[in-house]
Coordinates of C-alpha atoms in Angstrom, one line a residue:
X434 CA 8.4 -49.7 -92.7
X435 CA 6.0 -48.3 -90.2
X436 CA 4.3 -50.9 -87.8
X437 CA 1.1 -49.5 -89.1
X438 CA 2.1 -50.6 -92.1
X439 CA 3.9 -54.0 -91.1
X440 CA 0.5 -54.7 -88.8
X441 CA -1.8 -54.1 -92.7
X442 CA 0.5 -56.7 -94.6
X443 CA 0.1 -59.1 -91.9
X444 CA -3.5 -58.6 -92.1
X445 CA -3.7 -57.9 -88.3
X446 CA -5.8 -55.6 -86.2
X447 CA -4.4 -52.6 -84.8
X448 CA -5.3 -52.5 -81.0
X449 CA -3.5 -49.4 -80.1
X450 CA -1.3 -46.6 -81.8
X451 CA 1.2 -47.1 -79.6
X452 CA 2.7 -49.0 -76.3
X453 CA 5.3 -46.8 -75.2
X454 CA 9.4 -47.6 -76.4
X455 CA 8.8 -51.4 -77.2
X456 CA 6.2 -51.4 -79.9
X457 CA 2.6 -52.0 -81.1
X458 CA 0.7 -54.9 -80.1
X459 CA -2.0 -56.3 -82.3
X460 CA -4.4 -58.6 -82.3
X461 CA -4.8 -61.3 -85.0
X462 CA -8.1 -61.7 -86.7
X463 CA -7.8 -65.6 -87.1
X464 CA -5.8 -68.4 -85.1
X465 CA -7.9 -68.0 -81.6
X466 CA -6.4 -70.0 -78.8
X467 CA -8.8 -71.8 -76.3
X468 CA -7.7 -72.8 -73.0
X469 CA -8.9 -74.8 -70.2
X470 CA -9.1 -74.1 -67.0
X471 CA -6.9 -76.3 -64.4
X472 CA -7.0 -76.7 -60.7
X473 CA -4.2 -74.6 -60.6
X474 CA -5.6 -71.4 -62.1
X475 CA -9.5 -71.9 -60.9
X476 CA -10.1 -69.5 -58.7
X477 CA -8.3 -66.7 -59.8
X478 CA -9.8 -63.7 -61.6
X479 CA -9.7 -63.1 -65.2
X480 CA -7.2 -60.0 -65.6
X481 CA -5.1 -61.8 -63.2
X482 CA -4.9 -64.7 -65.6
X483 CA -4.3 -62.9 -68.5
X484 CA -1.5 -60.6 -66.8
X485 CA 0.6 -63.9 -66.1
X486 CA -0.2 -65.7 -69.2
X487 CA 0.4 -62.8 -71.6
X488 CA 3.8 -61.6 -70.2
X489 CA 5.1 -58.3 -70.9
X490 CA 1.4 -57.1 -72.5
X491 CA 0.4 -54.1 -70.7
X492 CA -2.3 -54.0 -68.6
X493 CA -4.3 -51.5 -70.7
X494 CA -4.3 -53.6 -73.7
X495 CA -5.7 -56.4 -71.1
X496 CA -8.6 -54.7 -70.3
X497 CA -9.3 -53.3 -73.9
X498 CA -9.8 -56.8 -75.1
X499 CA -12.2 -57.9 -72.1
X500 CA -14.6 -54.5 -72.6
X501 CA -14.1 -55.1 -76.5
X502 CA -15.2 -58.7 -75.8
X503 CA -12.4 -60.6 -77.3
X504 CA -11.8 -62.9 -74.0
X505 CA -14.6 -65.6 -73.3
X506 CA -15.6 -67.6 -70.9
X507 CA -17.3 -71.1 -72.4
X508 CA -18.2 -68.7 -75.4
X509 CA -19.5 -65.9 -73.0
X510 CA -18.3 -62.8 -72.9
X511 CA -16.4 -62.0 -68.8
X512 CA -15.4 -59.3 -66.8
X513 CA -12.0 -58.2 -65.4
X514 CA -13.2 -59.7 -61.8
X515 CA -14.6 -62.8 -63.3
X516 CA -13.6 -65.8 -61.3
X517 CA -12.5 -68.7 -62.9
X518 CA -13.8 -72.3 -62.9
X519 CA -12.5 -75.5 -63.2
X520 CA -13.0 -77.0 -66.4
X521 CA -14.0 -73.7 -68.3
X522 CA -12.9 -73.0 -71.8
X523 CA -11.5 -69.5 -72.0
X524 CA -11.1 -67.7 -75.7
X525 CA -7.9 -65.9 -76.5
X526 CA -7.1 -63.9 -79.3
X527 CA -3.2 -64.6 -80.4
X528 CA -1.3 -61.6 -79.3
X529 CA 1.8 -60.6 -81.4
X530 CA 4.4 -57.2 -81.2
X531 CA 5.3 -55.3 -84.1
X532 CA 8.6 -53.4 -83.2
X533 CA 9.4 -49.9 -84.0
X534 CA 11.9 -49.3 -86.9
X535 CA 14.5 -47.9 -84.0
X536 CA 13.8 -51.5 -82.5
X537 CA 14.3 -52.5 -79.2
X538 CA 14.3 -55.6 -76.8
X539 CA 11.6 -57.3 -74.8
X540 CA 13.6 -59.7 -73.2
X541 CA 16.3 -58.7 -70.6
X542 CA 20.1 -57.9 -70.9
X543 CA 22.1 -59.8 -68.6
X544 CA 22.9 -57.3 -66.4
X545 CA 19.4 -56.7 -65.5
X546 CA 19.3 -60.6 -64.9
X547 CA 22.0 -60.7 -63.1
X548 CA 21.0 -58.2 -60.3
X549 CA 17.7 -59.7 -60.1
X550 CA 19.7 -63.0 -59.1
X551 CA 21.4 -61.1 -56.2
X552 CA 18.1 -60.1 -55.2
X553 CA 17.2 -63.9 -54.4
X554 CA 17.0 -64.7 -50.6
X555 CA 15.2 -67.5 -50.8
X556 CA 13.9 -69.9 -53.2
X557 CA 12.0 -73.4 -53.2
X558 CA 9.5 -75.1 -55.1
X559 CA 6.8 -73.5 -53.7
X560 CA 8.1 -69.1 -53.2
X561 CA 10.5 -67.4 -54.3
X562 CA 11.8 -64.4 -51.7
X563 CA 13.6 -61.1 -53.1
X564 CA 15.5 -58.1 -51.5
X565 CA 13.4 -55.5 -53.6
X566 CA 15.6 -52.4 -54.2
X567 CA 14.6 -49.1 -53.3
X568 CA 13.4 -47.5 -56.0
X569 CA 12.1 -50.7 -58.4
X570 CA 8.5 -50.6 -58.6
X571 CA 6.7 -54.4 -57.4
X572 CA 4.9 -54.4 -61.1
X573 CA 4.6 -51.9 -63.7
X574 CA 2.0 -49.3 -64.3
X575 CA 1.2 -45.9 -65.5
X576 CA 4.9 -44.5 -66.2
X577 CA 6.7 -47.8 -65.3
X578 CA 8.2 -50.0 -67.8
X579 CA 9.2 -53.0 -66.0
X580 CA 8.4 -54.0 -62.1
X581 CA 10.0 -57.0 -60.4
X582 CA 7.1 -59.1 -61.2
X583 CA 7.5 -58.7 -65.2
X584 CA 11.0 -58.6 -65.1
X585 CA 11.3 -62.4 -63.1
X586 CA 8.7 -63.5 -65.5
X587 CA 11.2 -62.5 -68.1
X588 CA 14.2 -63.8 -66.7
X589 CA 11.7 -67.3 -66.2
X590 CA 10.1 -67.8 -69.0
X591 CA 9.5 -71.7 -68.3
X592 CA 7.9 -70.7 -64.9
X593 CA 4.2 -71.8 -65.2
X594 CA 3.0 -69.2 -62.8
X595 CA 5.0 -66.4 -60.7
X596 CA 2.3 -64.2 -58.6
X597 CA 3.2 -61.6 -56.1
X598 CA 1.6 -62.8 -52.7
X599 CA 2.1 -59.1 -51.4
X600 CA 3.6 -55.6 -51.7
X601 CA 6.0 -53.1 -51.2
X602 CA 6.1 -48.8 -51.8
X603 CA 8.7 -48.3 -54.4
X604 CA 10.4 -46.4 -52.5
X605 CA 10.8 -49.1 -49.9
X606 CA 13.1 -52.2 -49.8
X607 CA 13.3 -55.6 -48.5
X608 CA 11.4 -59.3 -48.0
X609 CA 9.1 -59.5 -51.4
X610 CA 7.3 -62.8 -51.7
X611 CA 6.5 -64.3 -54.7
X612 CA 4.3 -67.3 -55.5
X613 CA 5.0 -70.3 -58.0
X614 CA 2.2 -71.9 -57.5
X615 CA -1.6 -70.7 -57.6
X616 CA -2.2 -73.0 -54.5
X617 CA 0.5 -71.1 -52.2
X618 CA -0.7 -68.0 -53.3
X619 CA -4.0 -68.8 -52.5
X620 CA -2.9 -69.8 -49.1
X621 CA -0.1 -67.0 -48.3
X622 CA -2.9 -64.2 -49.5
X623 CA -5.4 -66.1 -47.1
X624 CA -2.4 -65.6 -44.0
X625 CA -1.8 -62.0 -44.9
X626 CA -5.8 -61.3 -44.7
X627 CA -5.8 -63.1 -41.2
X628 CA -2.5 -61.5 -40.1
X629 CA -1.0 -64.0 -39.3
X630 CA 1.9 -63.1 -41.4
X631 CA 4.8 -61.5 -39.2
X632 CA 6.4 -58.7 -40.7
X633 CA 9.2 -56.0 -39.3
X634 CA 10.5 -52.6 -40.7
X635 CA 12.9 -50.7 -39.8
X636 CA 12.3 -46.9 -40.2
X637 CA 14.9 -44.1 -39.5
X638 CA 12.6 -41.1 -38.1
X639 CA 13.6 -37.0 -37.9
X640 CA 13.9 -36.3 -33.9
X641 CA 14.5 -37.9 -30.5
X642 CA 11.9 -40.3 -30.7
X643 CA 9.5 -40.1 -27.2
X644 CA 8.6 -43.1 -25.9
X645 CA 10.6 -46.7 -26.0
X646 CA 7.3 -48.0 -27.6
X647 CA 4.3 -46.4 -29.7
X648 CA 1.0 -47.7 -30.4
X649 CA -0.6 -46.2 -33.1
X650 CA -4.1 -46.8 -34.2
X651 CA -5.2 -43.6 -36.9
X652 CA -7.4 -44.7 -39.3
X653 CA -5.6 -44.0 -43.1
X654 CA -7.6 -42.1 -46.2
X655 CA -6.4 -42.9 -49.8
X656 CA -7.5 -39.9 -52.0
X657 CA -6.1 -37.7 -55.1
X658 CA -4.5 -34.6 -55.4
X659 CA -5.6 -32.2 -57.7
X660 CA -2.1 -33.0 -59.5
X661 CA -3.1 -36.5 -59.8
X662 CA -1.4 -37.8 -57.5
X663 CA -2.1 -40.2 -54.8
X664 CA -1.9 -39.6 -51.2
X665 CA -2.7 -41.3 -47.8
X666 CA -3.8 -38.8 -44.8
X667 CA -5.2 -40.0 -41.0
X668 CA -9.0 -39.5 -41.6
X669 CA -11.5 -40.2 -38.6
X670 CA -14.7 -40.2 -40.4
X671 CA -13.7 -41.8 -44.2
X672 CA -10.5 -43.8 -43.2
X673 CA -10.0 -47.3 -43.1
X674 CA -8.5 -49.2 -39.6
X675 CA -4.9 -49.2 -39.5
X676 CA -2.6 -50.8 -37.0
X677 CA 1.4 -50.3 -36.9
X678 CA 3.3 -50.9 -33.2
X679 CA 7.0 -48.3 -33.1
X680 CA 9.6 -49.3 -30.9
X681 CA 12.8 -48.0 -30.2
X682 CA 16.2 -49.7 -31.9
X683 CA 18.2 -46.8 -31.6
X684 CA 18.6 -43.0 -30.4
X685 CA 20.7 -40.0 -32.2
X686 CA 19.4 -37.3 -30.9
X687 CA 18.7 -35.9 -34.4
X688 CA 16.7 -39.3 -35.3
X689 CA 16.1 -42.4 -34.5
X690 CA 15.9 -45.9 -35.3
X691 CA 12.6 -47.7 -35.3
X692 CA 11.3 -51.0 -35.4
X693 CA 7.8 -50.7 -37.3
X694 CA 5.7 -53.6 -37.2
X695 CA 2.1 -53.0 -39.2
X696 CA -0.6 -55.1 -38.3
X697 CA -2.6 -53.9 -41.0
X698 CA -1.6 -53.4 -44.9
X699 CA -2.8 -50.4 -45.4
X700 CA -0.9 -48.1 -48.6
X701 CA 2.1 -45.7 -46.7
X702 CA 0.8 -46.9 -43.5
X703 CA 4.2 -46.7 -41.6
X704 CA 5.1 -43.5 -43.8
X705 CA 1.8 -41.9 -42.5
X706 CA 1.7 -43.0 -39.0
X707 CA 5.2 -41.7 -38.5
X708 CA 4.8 -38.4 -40.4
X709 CA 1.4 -38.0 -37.9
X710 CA 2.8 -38.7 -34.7
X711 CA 5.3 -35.8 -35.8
X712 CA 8.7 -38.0 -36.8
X713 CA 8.1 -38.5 -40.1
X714 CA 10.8 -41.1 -42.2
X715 CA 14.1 -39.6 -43.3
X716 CA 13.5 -39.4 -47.1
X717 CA 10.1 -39.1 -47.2
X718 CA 9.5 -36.4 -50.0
X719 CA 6.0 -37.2 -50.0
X720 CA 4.7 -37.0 -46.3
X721 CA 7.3 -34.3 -45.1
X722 CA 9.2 -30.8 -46.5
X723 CA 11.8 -31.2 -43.8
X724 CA 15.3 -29.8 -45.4
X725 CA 17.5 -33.2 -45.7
X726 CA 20.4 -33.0 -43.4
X727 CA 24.3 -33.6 -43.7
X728 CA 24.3 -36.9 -42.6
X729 CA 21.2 -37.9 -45.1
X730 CA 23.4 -37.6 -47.7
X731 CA 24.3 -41.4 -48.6
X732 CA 20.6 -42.2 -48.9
X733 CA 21.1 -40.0 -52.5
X734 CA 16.9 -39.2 -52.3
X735 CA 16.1 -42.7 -51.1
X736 CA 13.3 -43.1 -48.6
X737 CA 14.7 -44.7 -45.3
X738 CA 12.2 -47.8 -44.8
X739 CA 13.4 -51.0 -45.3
X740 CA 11.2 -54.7 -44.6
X741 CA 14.2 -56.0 -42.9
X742 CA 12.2 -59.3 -41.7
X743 CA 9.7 -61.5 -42.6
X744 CA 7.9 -64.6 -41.0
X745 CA 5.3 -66.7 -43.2
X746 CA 3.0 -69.6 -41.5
X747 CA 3.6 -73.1 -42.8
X748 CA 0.9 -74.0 -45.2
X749 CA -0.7 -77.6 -46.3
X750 CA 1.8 -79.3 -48.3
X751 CA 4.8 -77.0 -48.3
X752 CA 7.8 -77.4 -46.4
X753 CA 7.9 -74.7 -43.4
X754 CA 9.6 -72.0 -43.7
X755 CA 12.5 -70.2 -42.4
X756 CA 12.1 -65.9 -40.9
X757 CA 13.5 -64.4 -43.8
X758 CA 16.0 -61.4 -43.3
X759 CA 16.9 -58.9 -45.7
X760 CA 20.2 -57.0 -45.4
X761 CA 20.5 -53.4 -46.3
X762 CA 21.8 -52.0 -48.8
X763 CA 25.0 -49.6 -48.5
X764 CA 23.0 -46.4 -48.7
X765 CA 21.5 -47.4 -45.2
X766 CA 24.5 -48.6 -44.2
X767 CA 26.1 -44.9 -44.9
X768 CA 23.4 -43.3 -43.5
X769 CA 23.5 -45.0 -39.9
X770 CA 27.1 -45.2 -39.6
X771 CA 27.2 -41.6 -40.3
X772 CA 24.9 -40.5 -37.7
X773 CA 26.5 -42.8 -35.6
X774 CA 29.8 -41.1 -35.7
X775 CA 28.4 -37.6 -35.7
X776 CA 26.2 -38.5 -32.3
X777 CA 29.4 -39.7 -30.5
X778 CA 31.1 -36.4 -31.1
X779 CA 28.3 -35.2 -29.7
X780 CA 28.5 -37.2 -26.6
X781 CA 32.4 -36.5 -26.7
X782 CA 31.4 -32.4 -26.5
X783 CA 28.8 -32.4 -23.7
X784 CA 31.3 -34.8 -21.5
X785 CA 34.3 -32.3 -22.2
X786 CA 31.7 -29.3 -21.7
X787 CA 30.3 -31.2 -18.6
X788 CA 34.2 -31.9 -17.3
X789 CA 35.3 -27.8 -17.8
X790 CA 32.0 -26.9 -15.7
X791 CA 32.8 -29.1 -12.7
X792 CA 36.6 -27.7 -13.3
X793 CA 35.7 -24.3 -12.9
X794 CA 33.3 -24.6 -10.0
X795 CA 36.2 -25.9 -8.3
X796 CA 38.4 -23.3 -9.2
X797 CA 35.9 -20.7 -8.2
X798 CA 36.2 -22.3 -4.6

């Protein structure tokens, strides 16, 4: 039986034709949950709220129901920013997933929950820190099934709350933070806006890398493409402040090794700082059209920026915290251990080339 069909004899009301490979969701005409508003949640907005509480909705569907008018605040219709107060009575409509007749799950197979387990560095009562893969978007979205976020949410489905306190590119890896409690989220996103937050990437750049250390200060641009798709350029007169300090870990003559440390959050701020100083990231299919050389080859198309440390301020009634460091993954690994060997052959050639030079200007005496 279709869902559109399934969705009638349940007497339910179809939201949407479809939601992608895992089904229809509908809304129920009766059965209306209300909820009220804890110390915990106050504060927060309302699509934010709904996100967490309806796991595994997409975000689409969120928004639907608050222009349609189906969420309420103390019987008032909201919008997506709407704050919430303690004490407020907030209306839900029951949300409920038909499945297509191919079927398919919304919960997790083990092996998905098992290498989100391996990504845990660090976990209290208060955060929880992951090693985010390359190439695992933070939260889903337009083309993305599954981020982190949703799947941990998945994986935890007792967890009252699991927020992400920051970001990270998909394409880059490393310290993630999450937030179990609305009070530490609060707090953490209050540290980040004061930058007070100490964070370190390492970045593998194209070329011998000028200086032992780099400010740079280029204000960044988001904008569009006539594609559609989204781009950050250095823009004087329309961009926003941006602040990332390069330093020097180590030199290969064909790249080198930097230690990136933004001061700013800015979208692809390292990726665009680099790529305008004239040493864009190794990887970076987005901010350069540089051929990928032989020794790239281990990365397999991965972009070579990594959040390899991580520092968070202690806040009110948490525990401090430890620096957090994230190893890298093998890919990296490959990548620098190739160069490695290919720059001491190098050396090896210019001292033999250096040695037959001094040889022959003695023979010639």
């Amino acid at each position: 039986m279709k869902p559109m069909a399934i969705a009638q004899l349940l007497g339910l009301v179809l939201l949407v034709k479809g939601s992608g490979r895992g089904g229809v969701w509908v809304s129920q005409g009766e059965g209306v949950t209300w909820i009220t508003i804890d110390g915990d949640s106050a504060g927060q907005r309302v699509d934010n709220f709904l996100i967490r509480h309806w796991k595994g909705v997409p975000r689409s569907h969120i928004y639907q129901l608050i222009r349609k008018g189906q969420i309420r605040l103390d019987k008032k219709r909201v919008k997506a920013a709407t704050k919430l107060p303690t004490g407020g009575q907030l209306r839900l409509p029951p949300m409920l997933l038909v499945c297509r007749e191919q079927g398919s799950k919304t919960e997790l197979d083990d092996t998905l929950v098992a290498r989100l387990q391996r990504c845990v560095l660090f976990e209290d009562n208060a955060i929880v820190v992951l090693n985010k893969p390359a190439g695992w978007a933070v939260h889903g979205g337009s083309g993305i099934s599954i981020g982190m976020i949703e799947a941990l949410r998945l994986a935890r489905p007792q967890a009252r709350s699991l927020e992400l306190v920051h970001r990270l590119d998909r394409e880059t890896s490393g310290c993630l933070v999450i937030a179990k409690k609305r009070r530490v989220l609060t707090a953490l996103h209050e540290a980040f806006r004061d930058r007070v937050v100490e964070k370190r990437y390492v970045a593998l750049v194209h070329g011998d890398w000028p200086r032992r250390k780099t400010v740079v200060k280029s204000p960044l641009y988001r904008y569009v493409a006539a594609n559609g798709e989204r781009f950050v350029r250095v823009d004087h007169e329309w961009g926003q402040a941006a602040h990332t300090e390069l330093s020097v870990a180590e030199r290969f003559g064909a790249a080198t090794l930097l230690w990136a440390e933004p001061k700013t959050g800015r979208t692809h701020q390292i990726r665009v700082h680099c790529a305008s100083t004239g040493f864009p990231i190794v990887g970076d299919k987005k901010y350069t059209d540089l051929p990928r050389p032989s020794w790239a080859r281990p990365l397999k198309g991965r972009l070579f920026l990594h959040c390899s440390s991580l520092t968070l301020p202690r806040i009110e009634g948490a525990d401090a915290w430890p620096s957090f460091e994230a190893p890298f993954e093998d890919r990296l690994e490959k990548t620098l251990l190739m160069l490695r060997q290919d720059h001491a052959c190098l050396d090896h050639a210019d001292k033999g080339h250096a040695d037959n030079q001094r040889i022959n200007k003695k023979t010639n005496k």
